[in-house]
Amino acid sequence: FLEESRLARNPLDQPCFSEQSIEFQEKIMKTSGISEASIFPPAIFPPTCGQYGKDAERLALNMRGARDEAEAMMCRAVEQLLESTGTAPEDIGIVIVNCSLFCPTPSLSAMLVNRFRMRSDVLSFNLGGMGCSASVISIDLARRLLRSHEQRNTLALVVSTENITQNWYRGNDRSMLLSNCLFRCGAAAMLLSNRRRDAGRARFKLCHTVRTHMGKEDSCYRSVYQEEDADGIRGVRLSKQIMQIAGDALKRNITNLGPLVLPVTEQVKFFLNIVARGAARGKAGGLIQAAARAAIQLPGVRSLVGFRPDPADHPVPSPARGSRGPPSPKPGKPDDPFLRSLPPYVPDFTKAFEWICVHTGGRAVIDAMEQNLALPSHYLEPSRLSLYRYGNVSSASIWYELELIAEHGNQCGAHRPDGNLPAVERKLRRGDRIWQIAFGSGFKCNSAVWQCMRVSK
């Protein structure tokens, strides 16, 4: 990666990357959690580093190279799917392809129709520009179509991929260089059915899809934004606030998802926590605030609302004259020890799902999800192993993780350096519930919930 980056030349035969940009990418690569096994398209990394020189954009990083990447990734995935399920291409009634950054004419869905000689009345859809959460959007679209009375006894093919041939940023803007370090080639193909005769051979049943769109806020809309840099070089800019935006989107998504999947006990705790925090803030008046704070501290109540008093919360003595003392709280936002002891309740999603597949947006994304959802350290090992082996394969990543779960169960941590393992080994079982969650440009957070119907041998 670094050798090709050092040798990359622009059409003026000048280095694409400055030495500072090379050092920045090297630093990101070392901490990315991605192994050398992840793959790039040959248009970006030819057999000989620097092979194309200043003619790279004309000879390789062009429409032909992007089509070759799309065909290699998608068609292989579809071929394996059709072979493993014993499905003939002419049996497919719906084709949905999602790819965010490559939208040629004819479309990628048309490429599959042509390659596999599908029937003339097939319904084809091509979703572009929808980011790394687009696979759940495709699944949701397939679900809605298959529920229509016009689509009885129908098979829907969903293909999720991304294309990086024409999207390898060749400039020096650090907010755009991140994608070079994280994204890799990949694709996944799924077959959905509403035919009764397929119930006995289906591996998973779709239970819920929950979609959250934060696009009405300008900061969210522009958090992942394709544009030219100051030198006119096109790339995808990642906002510095993207982790905070993703956290807000996650909160809204799980607020809608929770009532559908969480046990009643967790829902009650979540509701009581919201009520307690509102009353403790004094939204209903001073008398109610005082009464609420007294009630919350009662032994039988504190566990229900999640009240955890911190022994360190005690009056701080005045600093000696001339000393700096502790920092003052921000104006208008006083530090209330009581509210600090009553944080928002995070439901225990391990009581709702045996397995969780988090989009491999990067090591920081997985770490943040583990922390925000208070998950055991081994729970997101399928995501970490997928990132380690394949890198960020965009919307297809949640399917890579599901296959790793089917193969390794909760022992995914044994297949990467410094992985985390649970105390008891467990495999995927019939009846298990799986939560797929992904983030994407726009800004979106989308969830899909599945139930395992059959375990492949």
C-alpha positions as a printed NumPy array, in Angstrom:
array([[  0.   ,   0.   ,   0.   ],
       [  2.633,   2.515,   1.041],
       [  4.985,   1.615,  -1.784],
       [  2.255,   2.13 ,  -4.393],
       [  1.277,   5.39 ,  -2.691],
       [  4.865,   6.653,  -2.83 ],
       [  5.134,   5.81 ,  -6.524],
       [  1.71 ,   7.186,  -7.51 ],
       [  1.953,  10.038, -10.043],
       [ -0.647,  12.487, -11.294],
       [ -1.104,  13.355, -15.005],
       [  1.531,  16.1  , -14.631],
       [  4.026,  13.399, -13.592],
       [  4.189,  14.785, -10.043],
       [  3.874,  12.694,  -6.843],
       [  0.231,  12.341,  -5.8  ],
       [  1.043,  12.258,  -2.092],
       [  3.34 ,  14.44 ,  -0.036],
       [  5.66 ,  12.853,   2.509],
       [  3.359,  14.121,   5.281],
       [  0.404,  12.338,   3.635],
       [  2.414,   9.123,   3.346],
       [  3.303,   9.308,   7.044],
       [ -0.338,  10.019,   7.939],
       [ -1.573,   7.01 ,   5.949],
       [  1.118,   4.809,   7.468],
       [ -0.005,   5.823,  10.943],
       [ -3.642,   5.075,  10.134],
       [ -2.757,   1.721,   8.587],
       [ -0.802,   0.622,  11.653],
       [ -3.741,   1.28 ,  13.974],
       [ -6.551,   0.291,  11.587],
       [ -6.833,  -3.341,  12.678],
       [ -6.717,  -4.445,   9.006],
       [ -4.38 ,  -7.246,   7.93 ],
       [ -2.367,  -7.663,   4.74 ],
       [ -4.902, -10.253,   3.539],
       [ -7.442,  -7.573,   2.563],
       [ -7.569,  -6.85 ,  -1.158],
       [ -7.533,  -3.887,  -3.515],
       [ -8.597,  -3.969,  -7.176],
       [ -5.755,  -4.56 ,  -9.666],
       [ -6.429,  -1.151, -11.224],
       [ -5.142,   0.465,  -8.016],
       [ -2.459,  -2.075,  -7.152],
       [ -1.081,  -3.612, -10.366],
       [  1.409,  -6.519, -10.286],
       [  4.288,  -4.026, -10.387],
       [  4.107,  -1.01 ,  -8.071],
       [  4.012,   2.264,  -9.973],
       [  3.385,   0.4  , -13.212],
       [  1.024,   2.983, -14.691],
       [  2.909,   6.082, -13.555],
       [  1.375,   9.369, -14.703],
       [ -1.033,   7.468, -16.994],
       [ -2.809,   5.637, -14.165],
       [ -6.064,   7.57 , -14.535],
       [ -6.108,   7.022, -18.298],
       [ -5.074,   3.346, -18.313],
       [ -6.478,   1.869, -15.104],
       [ -8.43 ,   4.203, -12.818],
       [-11.138,   4.622, -15.435],
       [-14.624,   3.38 , -16.258],
       [-13.302,   0.11 , -17.663],
       [-11.324,  -0.61 , -14.51 ],
       [-14.335,   0.165, -12.322],
       [-16.576,  -2.113, -14.399],
       [-14.023,  -4.904, -14.135],
       [-13.936,  -4.546, -10.351],
       [-17.74 ,  -4.533, -10.092],
       [-18.092,  -7.571, -12.325],
       [-15.378,  -9.524, -10.528],
       [-16.849,  -8.867,  -7.077],
       [-20.583,  -9.085,  -7.799],
       [-20.675, -11.902, -10.322],
       [-18.524, -14.178,  -8.21 ],
       [-20.79 , -13.634,  -5.2  ],
       [-23.93 , -14.277,  -7.271],
       [-22.449, -17.386,  -8.899],
       [-21.634, -18.861,  -5.485],
       [-25.121, -18.01 ,  -4.203],
       [-26.931, -19.595,  -7.144],
       [-24.777, -22.71 ,  -6.915],
       [-25.169, -23.15 ,  -3.154],
       [-28.951, -22.672,  -3.273],
       [-29.559, -24.581,  -6.503],
       [-31.32 , -21.566,  -8.004],
       [-31.644, -20.914, -11.724],
       [-31.244, -17.263, -12.82 ],
       [-34.621, -17.333, -14.579],
       [-36.305, -18.122, -11.242],
       [-35.382, -14.689,  -9.866],
       [-38.132, -12.079, -10.079],
       [-36.464,  -9.125,  -8.307],
       [-32.879,  -7.841,  -8.512],
       [-31.626,  -5.126,  -6.147],
       [-28.035,  -3.854,  -6.234],
       [-26.593,  -1.207,  -3.949],
       [-23.269,   0.483,  -4.633],
       [-22.689,   3.972,  -3.332],
       [-19.885,   5.445,  -5.44 ],
       [-20.138,   3.743,  -8.84 ],
       [-23.356,   4.242, -10.793],
       [-22.645,   3.559, -14.488],
       [-25.009,   3.333, -17.44 ],
       [-26.257,   0.647, -17.938],
       [-26.654,   0.075, -14.217],
       [-24.988,  -2.592, -12.105],
       [-28.319,  -4.389, -11.768],
       [-28.514,  -4.462, -15.574],
       [-24.997,  -5.936, -15.588],
       [-26.267,  -8.893, -13.548],
       [-29.377,  -9.323, -15.694],
       [-27.153,  -9.46 , -18.78 ],
       [-24.458, -11.677, -17.266],
       [-26.895, -14.293, -15.908],
       [-29.468, -14.013, -18.711],
       [-32.389, -13.292, -16.414],
       [-35.949, -13.167, -17.677],
       [-37.383, -10.076, -19.351],
       [-40.001,  -9.297, -16.674],
       [-37.485,  -9.18 , -13.797],
       [-37.854,  -6.1  , -11.574],
       [-34.44 ,  -4.477, -11.257],
       [-33.39 ,  -1.704,  -8.876],
       [-30.052,   0.075,  -8.512],
       [-29.424,   2.04 ,  -5.305],
       [-26.563,   4.539,  -5.414],
       [-25.072,   7.129,  -3.1  ],
       [-26.618,   5.607,   0.04 ],
       [-23.423,   4.722,   1.862],
       [-22.362,   1.791,   3.989],
       [-25.823,   1.177,   5.453],
       [-27.399,   0.582,   2.04 ],
       [-27.578,  -3.203,   2.366],
       [-30.251,  -2.903,   5.058],
       [-32.084,  -0.452,   2.768],
       [-31.936,  -3.036,  -0.036],
       [-33.219,  -5.742,   2.29 ],
       [-36.04 ,  -3.451,   3.415],
       [-36.96 ,  -2.716,  -0.209],
       [-36.99 ,  -6.439,  -1.01 ],
       [-39.173,  -7.091,   2.05 ],
       [-41.72 ,  -4.494,   0.959],
       [-41.819,  -5.836,  -2.595],
       [-42.169,  -9.447,  -1.486],
       [-45.088,  -8.495,   0.748],
       [-46.977,  -7.066,  -2.217],
       [-49.828,  -9.179,  -3.566],
       [-48.344,  -8.636,  -7.021],
       [-45.175, -10.533,  -6.1  ],
       [-46.394, -13.935,  -5.003],
       [-44.024, -16.92 ,  -5.065],
       [-41.087, -14.675,  -5.908],
       [-37.348, -14.752,  -5.313],
       [-35.457, -11.506,  -4.703],
       [-31.718, -11.237,  -5.284],
       [-29.954,  -8.557,  -3.223],
       [-26.321,  -7.699,  -3.991],
       [-24.315,  -5.28 ,  -1.856],
       [-20.94 ,  -3.985,  -2.971],
       [-18.717,  -0.929,  -3.205],
       [-16.321,   0.19 ,  -5.91 ],
       [-13.019,   1.886,  -5.135],
       [-11.23 ,   1.88 ,  -8.504],
       [-12.259,   5.441,  -9.377],
       [-12.479,   6.509,  -5.744],
       [ -8.898,   6.074,  -4.609],
       [ -8.224,   9.627,  -3.47 ],
       [ -4.983,  10.95 ,  -4.976],
       [ -4.568,  14.157,  -3.004],
       [ -3.336,  15.405,   0.369],
       [ -6.454,  16.381,   2.332],
       [ -6.32 ,  14.279,   5.497],
       [-10.097,  14.135,   5.911],
       [-10.223,  12.444,   2.491],
       [ -7.172,  10.201,   2.924],
       [ -8.924,   8.129,   5.609],
       [-11.029,   6.262,   3.05 ],
       [ -7.863,   5.13 ,   1.215],
       [ -6.678,   3.418,   4.385],
       [ -9.935,   1.682,   5.324],
       [-11.895,   0.615,   2.23 ],
       [-11.274,  -2.658,   0.393],
       [-12.897,  -4.801,  -2.33 ],
       [-15.897,  -6.917,  -1.437],
       [-19.439,  -7.965,  -2.28 ],
       [-22.22 , -10.081,  -0.81 ],
       [-25.246, -11.696,  -2.443],
       [-28.425, -12.717,  -0.632],
       [-31.559, -14.513,  -1.797],
       [-34.916, -13.699,  -0.193],
       [-38.104, -15.641,  -0.826],
       [-41.818, -15.479,  -0.044],
       [-42.459, -18.973,  -1.435],
       [-43.876, -21.39 ,   1.124],
       [-41.801, -24.248,  -0.195],
       [-38.613, -22.371,   0.734],
       [-39.505, -22.133,   4.428],
       [-37.854, -25.455,   5.206],
       [-34.525, -24.581,   3.593],
       [-34.222, -20.914,   4.572],
       [-31.26 , -20.168,   6.824],
       [-32.696, -16.987,   8.35 ],
       [-36.044, -15.238,   8.695],
       [-36.258, -11.453,   8.518],
       [-38.044, -10.141,  11.613],
       [-37.597,  -6.358,  11.578],
       [-35.963,  -3.503,   9.707],
       [-35.589,  -0.096,  11.372],
       [-34.24 ,   2.856,   9.392],
       [-33.109,   6.223,  10.801],
       [-32.295,   9.212,   8.593],
       [-30.651,  12.327,  10.078],
       [-30.415,  14.215,   6.79 ],
       [-32.527,  17.193,   7.836],
       [-29.535,  18.462,   9.834],
       [-26.846,  20.063,   7.665],
       [-24.021,  18.738,   9.844],
       [-25.35 ,  15.187,   9.437],
       [-25.981,  15.573,   5.724],
       [-22.396,  16.722,   5.093],
       [-20.662,  14.353,   7.525],
       [-19.74 ,  11.973,   4.684],
       [-19.511,  14.127,   1.576],
       [-18.079,  13.519,  -1.874],
       [-16.51 ,  16.631,  -3.352],
       [-13.298,  18.125,  -4.719],
       [-10.527,  19.281,  -2.43 ],
       [ -8.742,  22.633,  -2.707],
       [ -6.718,  21.269,  -5.643],
       [ -9.764,  20.025,  -7.541],
       [ -9.143,  16.345,  -6.717],
       [-12.316,  14.385,  -5.98 ],
       [-12.641,  12.393,  -2.783],
       [-14.948,  11.56 ,   0.101],
       [-14.567,  13.887,   3.078],
       [-15.24 ,  12.532,   6.57 ],
       [-16.329,  15.101,   9.145],
       [-14.52 ,  15.391,  12.474],
       [-17.926,  15.154,  14.159],
       [-18.828,  11.866,  12.48 ],
       [-18.506,   9.753,  15.637],
       [-20.793,  12.071,  17.585],
       [-23.28 ,  12.112,  14.702],
       [-23.174,   8.321,  14.508],
       [-23.837,   8.137,  18.258],
       [-26.896,  10.369,  17.949],
       [-28.194,   8.317,  15.019],
       [-27.654,   5.123,  17.014],
       [-29.676,   6.47 ,  19.948],
       [-32.614,   7.287,  17.694],
       [-32.422,   3.95 ,  15.939],
       [-32.361,   1.828,  19.096],
       [-35.154,   3.934,  20.592],
       [-37.372,   2.679,  17.753],
       [-35.864,  -0.807,  17.698],
       [-36.009,  -1.415,  21.45 ],
       [-39.788,  -1.877,  21.806],
       [-39.699,  -4.459,  19.001],
       [-36.99 ,  -6.689,  20.452],
       [-36.203,  -5.975,  24.113],
       [-37.758,  -8.002,  26.951],
       [-40.411,  -6.177,  28.979],
       [-38.069,  -5.831,  31.974],
       [-35.54 ,  -3.877,  29.914],
       [-38.239,  -1.698,  28.383],
       [-39.608,  -0.846,  31.832],
       [-36.159,   0.121,  33.122],
       [-35.582,   2.274,  30.05 ],
       [-38.926,   4.053,  30.479],
       [-38.506,   4.602,  34.226],
       [-35.026,   6.02 ,  33.655],
       [-36.399,   8.582,  31.195],
       [-39.134,   9.606,  33.635],
       [-36.707,   9.796,  36.573],
       [-34.191,  11.909,  34.663],
       [-36.907,  14.313,  33.542],
       [-38.268,  14.719,  37.06 ],
       [-34.783,  15.074,  38.554],
       [-34.019,  17.918,  36.18 ],
       [-37.009,  19.815,  37.534],
       [-39.016,  19.922,  34.336],
       [-42.246,  19.579,  36.29 ],
       [-41.381,  22.115,  39.01 ],
       [-39.22 ,  22.487,  42.087],
       [-41.421,  20.542,  44.514],
       [-41.678,  17.567,  42.168],
       [-37.944,  17.752,  41.553],
       [-37.189,  17.534,  45.278],
       [-39.662,  14.685,  45.774],
       [-38.312,  12.81 ,  42.736],
       [-34.705,  13.105,  43.894],
       [-35.645,  11.772,  47.313],
       [-37.609,   8.861,  45.854],
       [-34.894,   7.936,  43.358],
       [-32.427,   7.336,  46.188],
       [-34.671,   4.792,  47.933],
       [-33.149,   1.269,  47.913],
       [-36.056,  -0.27 ,  45.995],
       [-36.105,   2.457,  43.359],
       [-32.482,   3.184,  42.559],
       [-31.917,  -0.162,  40.822],
       [-35.023,   0.295,  38.672],
       [-34.037,   3.716,  37.366],
       [-30.284,   3.073,  37.184],
       [-29.196,   5.435,  39.966],
       [-25.526,   4.854,  40.806],
       [-24.184,   7.421,  43.299],
       [-20.481,   8.128,  42.949],
       [-18.573,   8.178,  46.268],
       [-16.307,  10.806,  44.755],
       [-19.209,  13.248,  44.533],
       [-18.637,  15.419,  47.595],
       [-18.085,  19.129,  48.094],
       [-14.706,  20.242,  46.79 ],
       [-12.811,  22.469,  49.278],
       [-11.865,  25.911,  48.099],
       [ -8.378,  25.964,  46.56 ],
       [ -5.609,  27.717,  48.38 ],
       [ -4.884,  31.261,  47.322],
       [ -2.713,  31.282,  44.245],
       [ -3.585,  27.714,  43.164],
       [ -5.595,  27.001,  40.01 ],
       [ -8.069,  24.513,  41.439],
       [-10.47 ,  22.363,  39.363],
       [-11.818,  23.74 ,  36.066],
       [-15.085,  25.631,  36.296],
       [-18.152,  24.119,  34.614],
       [-19.333,  25.653,  31.363],
       [-21.741,  28.567,  31.782],
       [-25.358,  27.462,  31.609],
       [-24.413,  23.804,  32.134],
       [-23.69 ,  23.308,  35.839],
       [-22.161,  19.994,  36.811],
       [-24.93 ,  18.262,  38.8  ],
       [-23.527,  15.262,  40.733],
       [-27.035,  13.851,  41.11 ],
       [-27.684,  13.755,  37.364],
       [-24.2  ,  12.356,  36.844],
       [-25.232,   9.475,  39.097],
       [-28.377,   8.984,  36.986],
       [-27.051,   8.496,  33.433],
       [-29.303,   7.482,  30.527],
       [-30.101,   3.797,  30.863],
       [-28.503,   1.614,  28.203],
       [-30.675,  -1.469,  27.658],
       [-28.953,  -4.833,  27.8  ],
       [-29.167,  -5.87 ,  24.151],
       [-27.528,  -9.22 ,  24.91 ],
       [-30.94 , -10.174,  26.327],
       [-32.481,  -9.482,  22.917],
       [-29.784, -10.835,  20.59 ],
       [-27.391, -13.747,  20.707],
       [-25.278, -12.174,  17.94 ],
       [-24.575,  -8.608,  16.8  ],
       [-23.041,  -7.618,  13.446],
       [-21.769,  -4.029,  13.421],
       [-20.681,  -2.478,  10.132],
       [-16.88 ,  -2.467,   9.979],
       [-16.539,   1.271,   9.444],
       [-13.243,   1.127,  11.28 ],
       [-11.705,   0.144,  14.575],
       [-13.006,   3.327,  16.23 ],
       [-16.581,   2.575,  15.111],
       [-16.511,  -0.914,  16.6  ],
       [-14.919,   0.322,  19.841],
       [-17.541,   3.071,  20.167],
       [-20.405,   0.625,  19.585],
       [-19.041,  -1.751,  22.205],
       [-18.751,   1.081,  24.713],
       [-22.073,   2.795,  23.948],
       [-24.039,  -0.46 ,  24.142],
       [-22.045,  -1.751,  27.149],
       [-21.388,  -5.072,  25.391],
       [-19.11 ,  -7.867,  26.64 ],
       [-15.673,  -7.695,  25.019],
       [-16.217, -10.811,  22.872],
       [-19.592,  -9.772,  21.45 ],
       [-18.236,  -7.761,  18.532],
       [-15.388, -10.128,  17.663],
       [-17.128, -11.098,  14.384],
       [-16.924,  -7.429,  13.369],
       [-13.287,  -7.152,  14.454],
       [-12.35 , -10.351,  12.628],
       [-14.124,  -9.168,   9.473],
       [-12.257,  -5.855,   9.647],
       [ -8.981,  -7.695,  10.21 ],
       [ -9.408, -10.086,   7.291],
       [-11.253,  -8.004,   4.728],
       [-11.082,  -4.332,   5.757],
       [-14.064,  -2.048,   5.351],
       [-16.068,  -3.642,   2.537],
       [-18.829,  -1.072,   3.039],
       [-22.423,  -2.319,   3.01 ],
       [-21.377,  -5.954,   2.469],
       [-19.534,  -6.102,   5.794],
       [-22.542,  -7.152,   7.893],
       [-22.878, -10.259,   5.706],
       [-19.215, -11.144,   6.02 ],
       [-19.703, -11.017,   9.782],
       [-22.784, -13.231,   9.666],
       [-20.823, -15.875,   7.747],
       [-18.003, -15.659,  10.287],
       [-20.552, -16.259,  13.036],
       [-21.914, -19.269,  11.152],
       [-18.367, -20.62 ,  10.789],
       [-16.74 , -19.806,  14.134],
       [-19.564, -18.984,  16.544],
       [-18.268, -16.954,  19.482],
       [-14.69 , -18.091,  18.843],
       [-13.955, -15.393,  16.242],
       [-11.47 , -13.838,  18.651],
       [ -9.234, -16.901,  18.286],
       [ -8.655, -16.091,  14.626],
       [ -7.047, -12.673,  14.971],
       [ -4.219, -11.273,  17.124],
       [ -5.277, -10.11 ,  20.603],
       [ -8.837, -11.37 ,  20.089],
       [-11.275, -11.718,  22.979],
       [-12.837, -15.063,  23.878],
       [-15.816, -15.81 ,  26.15 ],
       [-15.653, -18.281,  28.991],
       [-17.956, -20.777,  27.263],
       [-17.78 , -21.718,  23.584],
       [-21.03 , -21.386,  21.623],
       [-22.077, -21.954,  18.022],
       [-24.894, -20.414,  16.018],
       [-28.127, -22.259,  16.834],
       [-31.596, -22.469,  15.432],
       [-33.774, -19.782,  17.008],
       [-30.87 , -17.401,  17.648],
       [-31.54 , -13.727,  16.961],
       [-29.068, -11.625,  14.988],
       [-28.882,  -7.841,  14.906],
       [-27.228,  -6.213,  11.91 ],
       [-26.559,  -2.497,  12.274],
       [-24.789,  -0.157,   9.88 ],
       [-24.084,   3.546,   9.406],
       [-24.007,   5.425,   6.128],
       [-23.849,   8.797,   4.44 ],
       [-26.866,  11.032,   4.651],
       [-26.521,  10.44 ,   7.693],
       [-28.241,   7.08 ,   8.266],
       [-28.312,   4.328,  10.858],
       [-30.162,   1.175,   9.795],
       [-30.906,  -2.082,  11.589],
       [-32.084,  -5.507,  10.463],
       [-33.108,  -8.289,  12.837],
       [-32.998, -11.931,  11.767],
       [-33.821, -15.254,  13.355],
       [-31.781, -18.346,  12.546],
       [-34.01 , -21.035,  11.014],
       [-31.403, -23.579,   9.962],
       [-27.732, -24.097,  10.71 ],
       [-25.605, -24.975,   7.685],
       [-23.348, -27.976,   8.056]])
